[in-house]
Structures are given as structure tokens and as C-alpha cells.
Amino acid sequence: RADSGGSLILTTGTIDGAGYMQVKGGKTNGRLALGGAGRIAVTLTEPGATFDNFTGNFGAYGADGTVSTSDSSQNEVLPVTSRRTVSGAGTVYLRAGGEAIDEGAMIVDNCRDDWETAGKIDWEQSVTELNVTMPDRVFGKVIVRRGAKLELMPGVDVETSVWSNGSRVVCAPTSTVKIKGDRNGEAWIFGDTAFGNLTVLPSVKTLHVAAGSVQTIVTKLTAKGVSADELMLLRSTAPGTPYSLDVSDDAATDLEFLGVADAQSTGAKLAPQRSRDDGGNNEEGWDFTTIEPGMVITWNGTASSAWGLADNWTDAEGNVRAPIATDRVVVPAGTPNAPVMPAAAVTVMDLTVAS
């Protein structure tokens, strides 16, 4: 069995040069005994110091498949492109000068520029897991790239101002990604991700989502601004070019005090309260009508058993929509389908279920 990469912790005023630091996975003659990568953490202590003058490589990547320990590729800086990466990437954590301990960038990178080529990555083996035993899960940036596969295990939550998926991410339905505002209240989402729970915290003034990207929410979408006078703005990184929010019919939502532009809702219809349509390709997937607290909404179950599907509900004013937190929900007997609650917690004013 090969060794995994170790740990490298460096604290320095500044960094420059063109060398490399590696904690790569080890190799043996047996493909299934390859080692996973290790961990690198670099902190710059001089105020304003950045990594811009360092043109080298921080390598925390998995091993290539079926090679002997005498193979010359052992000494390569990056993986040999002719072989298949079959163990998981480690993590690189970079903190620039002046950044707090939870403001750095966590990078998961398997260093394969050819990762999209069929057969170059063993996706079943090349996995980097984040689980509930990790003590630190708050970052400034989370960056997944070049053949890395990040897996958020059940119950884990990760908090970051920048979420960038340039490779593969798998989120358990009970995992949560929390998007926080940076020091200026800005936050970003890049790449396509299927989230379990996605929570945009009130510290976010503007959330920038990559134009053309698709964000899928399986369990619950939460996004709440501070007040009607301080809306949270949802924006595309390229104004006029939309991104997509694909919220499952089985998912719960908690949306309030939003200003929405260029956001196509391609899944369940979204009904943010005390919010506004800021124009630009929102299409028909949104309902910006504010519902008065205490409105009665009744389950009809004509379409399916999905709680979050608008077609299964009708409120007292005849609107077809899913329940929100201030509704009085009634589930009568004898409907074609009984409702199935989402995996995430659902909040309503009260609930009446006929026997």
C-alpha cells in the first residue's frame, strides 16, 4: 500500500519564485493501493501580501494508475497525462496578507488539465471528502478544479463567499453550502452544482451567479435579505445573460427581501416575499406577489405528492402556488395524492390535516 501525501504548513511574510511544493499521493505496483494526496497551508503575514508573484505550483493531487515505484514519472511536477488519476486530491489553503483565518482560499485540484478527456479520471476512486469531523469549514473561497471531485458528506456544512466548481462536486441531500458576504457584502457562485441545501446568508448584499450556469437545489433553498429597504440582489455575472435556478418540486424554499434579475427558475415556481422583479430574463418561473400573513392554502394533490409543486395547492384567493412560512395550511381527506414533506424542515403558521 502506498503512502498518502503528508502535510506542509508554511507561514511567511511574502512569497515569490517559480518552484513547487508537493504533497502528492504515493504509487505502488498495484492500482488499488495508490495513496491520496495530503494538505498544504500557506499564510502570508505582511499586510497586503499576495500570491501574484509566485508562478510555481502548490501540488496536492492524487496518484496515477498502475505504475511501478521505479517509474521516472515519480519525479514529475504534475501528473503524467497518459495515465489515469485514481486517487483523491488533497487541499491547498492559501491566506493572503491581512486575511483572517476563515478568509483564505481552499483549493481542491487534481492538477489534470486534460480532466475532461474520457478515461483520464477514475471518478469512483478520485474523491476528496468533506465530513462532519472536519473542525474548519468556513472559508473565503472554495475552488474545485482540474479533475478533482469534492464530495460533501451527509450533515456537513461549508460556508464561503466564493463557490467555484470547475470540475465535479457531489452534495449529499442533507449537506449545506452557506454563501456569506465578503467584507463588502459581495458573493459569487461559479460553475454548475447540484446542492443539497443552499443557504444565502443575510450578510450577502449582492450574489453574483455565473452567466449560463445551472444551480440545482435538491432539498432547500434559503435566501433572505435584511429588509424591504435592504434587499439582497441576485445578479448574473454578465447582465442580460441569465443563469438557471432548478429547484426540485420536492424541495422547500424560504425566500424574502430579494431583488432578482437574470435568474431563470427552471424547476419549481419560486415565490419570494416582499421582493421585486428587477427585470432581465426572469421568465415565468417567479411569482413576486406578496402574500398576506395568515392566508389559507389548501392541498389538492392533483399533480403529484410533491409538497413544493405549485400545481398541488390553491390559496384562498385562487392562486396556484406552494406554501410559504406565513400560510395556514390545510390538507383535506380524499385527495388523489397525499403530500410528502421535503427532507428539509418546513415552516408554516399552522397545519391542519384531516383524518
XYZ file of C-alpha atoms in Angstrom:
355
model
C 0.000 0.000 0.000
C 1.340 3.430 -0.971
C 1.654 6.311 1.446
C -0.625 9.314 1.250
C 0.791 12.796 0.931
C 1.817 14.460 4.158
C 1.247 17.994 5.409
C 3.098 21.177 4.581
C 2.429 24.282 6.691
C 4.240 27.477 5.764
C 3.989 30.918 7.364
C 5.994 33.671 5.677
C 5.865 37.409 5.119
C 5.773 37.146 1.315
C 6.268 34.525 -1.382
C 7.639 34.671 -4.914
C 9.571 32.487 -7.337
C 8.744 29.640 -9.704
C 9.317 26.460 -7.707
C 6.780 23.967 -6.458
C 5.551 22.388 -3.252
C 4.013 18.924 -3.354
C 2.132 16.567 -1.066
C 1.022 14.152 -3.786
C -0.328 10.647 -3.389
C 2.151 7.775 -3.445
C 2.357 4.971 -6.013
C 2.867 1.212 -5.961
C 2.659 -1.601 -8.481
C -0.980 -2.123 -7.503
C -3.546 0.307 -8.851
C -5.922 -0.087 -5.907
C -3.202 0.666 -3.354
C -2.472 4.218 -4.521
C -2.238 6.928 -1.874
C -4.380 10.027 -1.625
C -2.867 13.500 -1.585
C -2.023 15.486 1.536
C -2.568 19.048 2.738
C -0.797 22.365 2.141
C -1.457 25.572 4.076
C 0.383 28.817 3.305
C -0.155 32.046 5.247
C 1.355 35.392 4.225
C 1.804 37.761 7.141
C 2.863 41.071 5.614
C -0.105 43.449 5.144
C -1.220 43.445 1.523
C 0.986 40.488 0.545
C -0.454 38.325 -2.265
C 0.472 35.200 -4.224
C 0.681 37.125 -7.511
C 4.495 36.923 -7.721
C 4.592 33.170 -7.126
C 4.384 31.465 -10.512
C 5.109 27.956 -9.267
C 2.741 25.198 -8.224
C 1.149 24.029 -4.993
C 0.520 20.333 -5.709
C -1.857 18.267 -3.596
C -3.027 15.724 -6.151
C -3.771 12.028 -6.338
C -1.555 9.346 -7.852
C -1.712 7.977 -11.407
C -2.728 4.411 -12.107
C -0.658 1.212 -12.425
C 2.968 2.276 -12.328
C 5.993 0.894 -10.549
C 7.935 2.741 -7.875
C 10.890 2.955 -10.270
C 8.907 4.827 -12.918
C 10.501 8.146 -13.880
C 7.169 9.909 -13.605
C 7.566 9.803 -9.824
C 9.619 12.965 -10.134
C 7.234 14.882 -12.373
C 5.815 18.138 -11.038
C 2.336 17.353 -12.394
C 0.631 14.038 -13.230
C 1.611 12.323 -16.476
C -1.234 12.938 -18.904
C -1.040 9.493 -20.494
C -2.129 7.786 -17.264
C -5.339 7.753 -15.273
C -5.659 9.531 -11.927
C -7.199 7.093 -9.449
C -6.852 8.688 -6.023
C -8.264 11.818 -4.476
C -6.837 15.313 -4.393
C -5.823 16.881 -1.113
C -6.415 20.510 -0.198
C -4.385 23.689 -0.554
C -5.285 26.585 1.750
C -3.876 29.997 0.843
C -4.198 33.121 3.020
C -3.015 36.460 1.694
C -1.701 39.196 3.965
C -4.414 40.683 6.146
C -6.900 37.837 5.633
C -8.477 36.305 8.719
C -8.130 32.584 9.319
C -11.530 31.948 7.683
C -10.997 34.247 4.672
C -8.465 32.210 2.695
C -8.964 30.069 -0.393
C -9.443 26.305 -0.059
C -8.396 24.735 -3.365
C -9.121 21.122 -4.352
C -7.080 20.481 -7.507
C -6.029 17.163 -9.051
C -3.747 19.023 -11.495
C -5.163 17.394 -14.633
C -5.590 19.942 -17.410
C -6.925 17.090 -19.554
C -9.527 16.026 -16.978
C -12.468 16.331 -19.389
C -10.936 13.742 -21.711
C -12.745 10.416 -21.356
C -10.867 7.898 -19.234
C -8.391 10.312 -17.654
C -10.017 10.283 -14.205
C -11.389 7.363 -12.181
C -14.285 9.287 -10.639
C -15.174 6.466 -8.246
C -11.697 6.490 -6.698
C -10.607 10.124 -7.107
C -12.745 11.566 -4.323
C -11.990 14.232 -1.720
C -14.489 14.025 1.134
C -15.585 16.801 3.481
C -17.313 15.338 6.517
C -18.653 16.447 9.879
C -15.408 15.595 11.682
C -13.581 18.472 9.981
C -13.058 21.269 12.528
C -12.743 24.088 9.965
C -15.404 24.515 7.310
C -15.564 28.310 6.867
C -13.547 29.821 4.015
C -13.247 32.887 1.838
C -13.209 30.788 -1.325
C -13.857 27.150 -2.209
C -12.317 26.250 -5.573
C -12.662 22.797 -7.177
C -10.789 22.308 -10.452
C -8.750 20.159 -12.864
C -10.083 16.690 -12.249
C -10.822 16.982 -8.550
C -14.051 15.504 -7.220
C -15.280 17.056 -3.973
C -17.938 15.190 -2.026
C -19.928 16.864 0.764
C -20.964 14.060 3.079
C -24.324 13.855 4.923
C -24.835 16.576 7.515
C -21.741 18.594 6.590
C -21.982 22.351 6.090
C -19.489 24.594 4.302
C -19.507 28.398 4.438
C -17.779 30.580 1.832
C -18.011 33.867 -0.073
C -16.905 32.299 -3.374
C -18.070 28.881 -4.552
C -16.307 27.802 -7.753
C -16.935 24.359 -9.245
C -14.697 23.870 -12.251
C -14.642 20.076 -12.046
C -17.059 17.841 -10.098
C -18.913 18.277 -6.809
C -21.327 15.803 -5.222
C -23.509 17.123 -2.371
C -25.438 14.787 -0.063
C -29.106 15.848 0.270
C -28.528 16.758 3.937
C -25.348 18.747 3.272
C -25.439 22.551 3.203
C -23.438 25.172 1.348
C -23.773 28.579 3.015
C -22.866 31.614 0.950
C -21.681 34.533 3.082
C -20.872 38.104 2.122
C -17.242 39.175 1.959
C -16.107 42.392 3.637
C -18.086 44.360 1.030
C -21.157 42.129 1.159
C -20.359 40.510 -2.209
C -20.522 36.787 -3.018
C -20.107 34.617 -6.123
C -21.127 31.203 -7.464
C -19.294 29.790 -10.495
C -19.869 26.536 -12.372
C -22.805 24.112 -12.220
C -23.576 22.483 -8.871
C -26.369 20.257 -7.573
C -26.682 21.391 -3.946
C -28.460 19.575 -1.145
C -29.248 22.729 0.821
C -28.150 26.125 -0.484
C -28.374 28.980 2.025
C -27.500 32.561 1.093
C -26.871 34.382 4.367
C -28.197 37.910 5.097
C -24.611 39.218 5.075
C -24.762 38.988 1.260
C -25.732 42.293 -0.359
C -25.228 41.044 -3.927
C -24.919 37.442 -5.072
C -23.258 37.135 -8.485
C -24.023 33.851 -10.260
C -22.096 32.787 -13.367
C -23.994 33.588 -16.564
C -25.218 30.427 -18.275
C -24.661 28.244 -15.227
C -27.254 25.894 -13.688
C -27.652 25.726 -9.905
C -29.769 22.749 -8.827
C -31.299 22.599 -5.336
C -32.492 19.210 -4.115
C -33.555 19.812 -0.510
C -33.932 23.508 0.411
C -33.136 26.962 -0.983
C -32.873 29.794 1.534
C -32.123 33.415 0.604
C -33.254 36.297 2.792
C -32.200 39.916 2.628
C -32.199 42.219 5.633
C -35.375 44.228 4.993
C -37.540 45.819 2.307
C -35.113 48.748 2.362
C -32.061 46.498 2.140
C -32.803 43.818 -0.417
C -30.400 41.044 -1.299
C -29.659 41.380 -5.033
C -29.403 38.261 -7.228
C -27.391 39.058 -10.347
C -25.758 37.375 -13.335
C -22.026 37.885 -13.839
C -22.953 39.085 -17.358
C -26.006 41.376 -17.177
C -28.562 40.326 -19.756
C -27.320 36.725 -19.881
C -29.285 34.618 -17.398
C -28.340 31.731 -15.175
C -30.746 28.991 -14.062
C -32.102 28.009 -10.662
C -33.501 24.477 -10.862
C -35.284 23.893 -7.556
C -36.782 20.436 -7.126
C -40.547 20.125 -6.677
C -39.738 18.179 -3.509
C -37.556 20.965 -2.104
C -38.510 23.589 0.472
C -37.852 27.308 -0.025
C -37.511 30.314 2.276
C -37.125 33.459 0.154
C -37.637 37.055 1.304
C -36.390 40.594 0.606
C -34.819 39.826 -2.780
C -34.169 41.904 -5.898
C -33.971 39.420 -8.794
C -32.561 39.857 -12.296
C -31.411 37.392 -14.993
C -32.426 34.391 -12.908
C -34.444 31.775 -14.776
C -36.351 29.472 -12.457
C -36.483 26.246 -14.467
C -37.791 23.983 -11.690
C -40.431 24.711 -9.069
C -42.011 28.164 -9.216
C -40.336 30.482 -6.725
C -42.375 32.977 -4.694
C -40.098 35.299 -2.710
C -41.944 37.521 -0.268
C -41.541 41.302 -0.056
C -39.283 41.138 -3.087
C -39.100 42.753 -6.526
C -38.528 41.765 -10.119
C -35.520 43.767 -11.317
C -36.069 42.595 -14.899
C -33.882 40.715 -17.310
C -34.858 37.184 -18.252
C -36.616 36.079 -15.087
C -39.190 34.405 -17.351
C -42.272 32.730 -15.838
C -40.644 30.817 -13.002
C -41.150 33.542 -10.403
C -44.158 34.955 -8.569
C -43.400 38.264 -6.865
C -46.865 38.603 -5.321
C -46.616 39.272 -1.600
C -48.977 37.042 0.375
C -50.621 38.464 3.479
C -49.727 36.512 6.651
C -52.426 34.040 7.691
C -53.582 33.201 4.149
C -55.252 29.773 3.967
C -53.779 27.463 1.360
C -55.294 24.050 0.614
C -53.707 20.901 -0.741
C -55.448 19.342 -3.751
C -52.827 16.739 -4.732
C -53.974 16.647 -8.348
C -50.495 16.660 -9.872
C -48.355 14.532 -7.552
C -47.343 14.048 -3.921
C -44.614 16.750 -4.063
C -45.090 19.344 -1.318
C -43.210 22.029 -3.215
C -45.091 21.711 -6.525
C -47.363 24.716 -7.007
C -49.945 22.737 -9.022
C -50.818 20.735 -5.889
C -52.040 23.825 -3.995
C -54.632 26.602 -4.194
C -54.831 29.509 -1.761
C -57.914 31.381 -0.580
C -57.580 33.906 -3.415
C -57.400 31.195 -6.074
C -53.651 31.428 -6.620
C -51.820 28.250 -7.613
C -48.619 28.260 -5.553
C -46.652 26.354 -2.937
C -46.988 27.214 0.781
C -44.791 29.828 2.454
C -43.871 30.321 6.106
C -46.813 32.657 6.904
C -49.557 30.400 5.472
C -52.245 28.447 7.266
C -52.009 25.066 5.548
C -54.962 22.698 5.180
C -54.639 19.104 3.943
C -58.136 17.628 3.413
C -59.004 13.942 3.201
C -59.723 12.177 -0.067
C -57.229 13.929 -2.353
C -55.749 11.984 -5.297
C -52.288 12.115 -3.711
C -51.219 12.698 -0.115
C -48.391 15.227 0.346
C -44.852 14.071 1.037
C -42.864 16.547 3.116
C -39.419 17.649 1.905
C -36.308 16.282 3.588
C -35.572 19.771 4.939
C -37.613 21.412 7.697
C -40.741 23.257 6.524
C -42.149 26.264 8.399
C -45.818 27.329 8.209
C -48.081 29.373 10.512
C -50.223 26.329 11.279
C -51.127 22.980 9.743
C -54.491 21.212 9.702
C -54.609 17.614 8.438
C -57.967 15.874 8.071
C -58.173 12.278 9.250
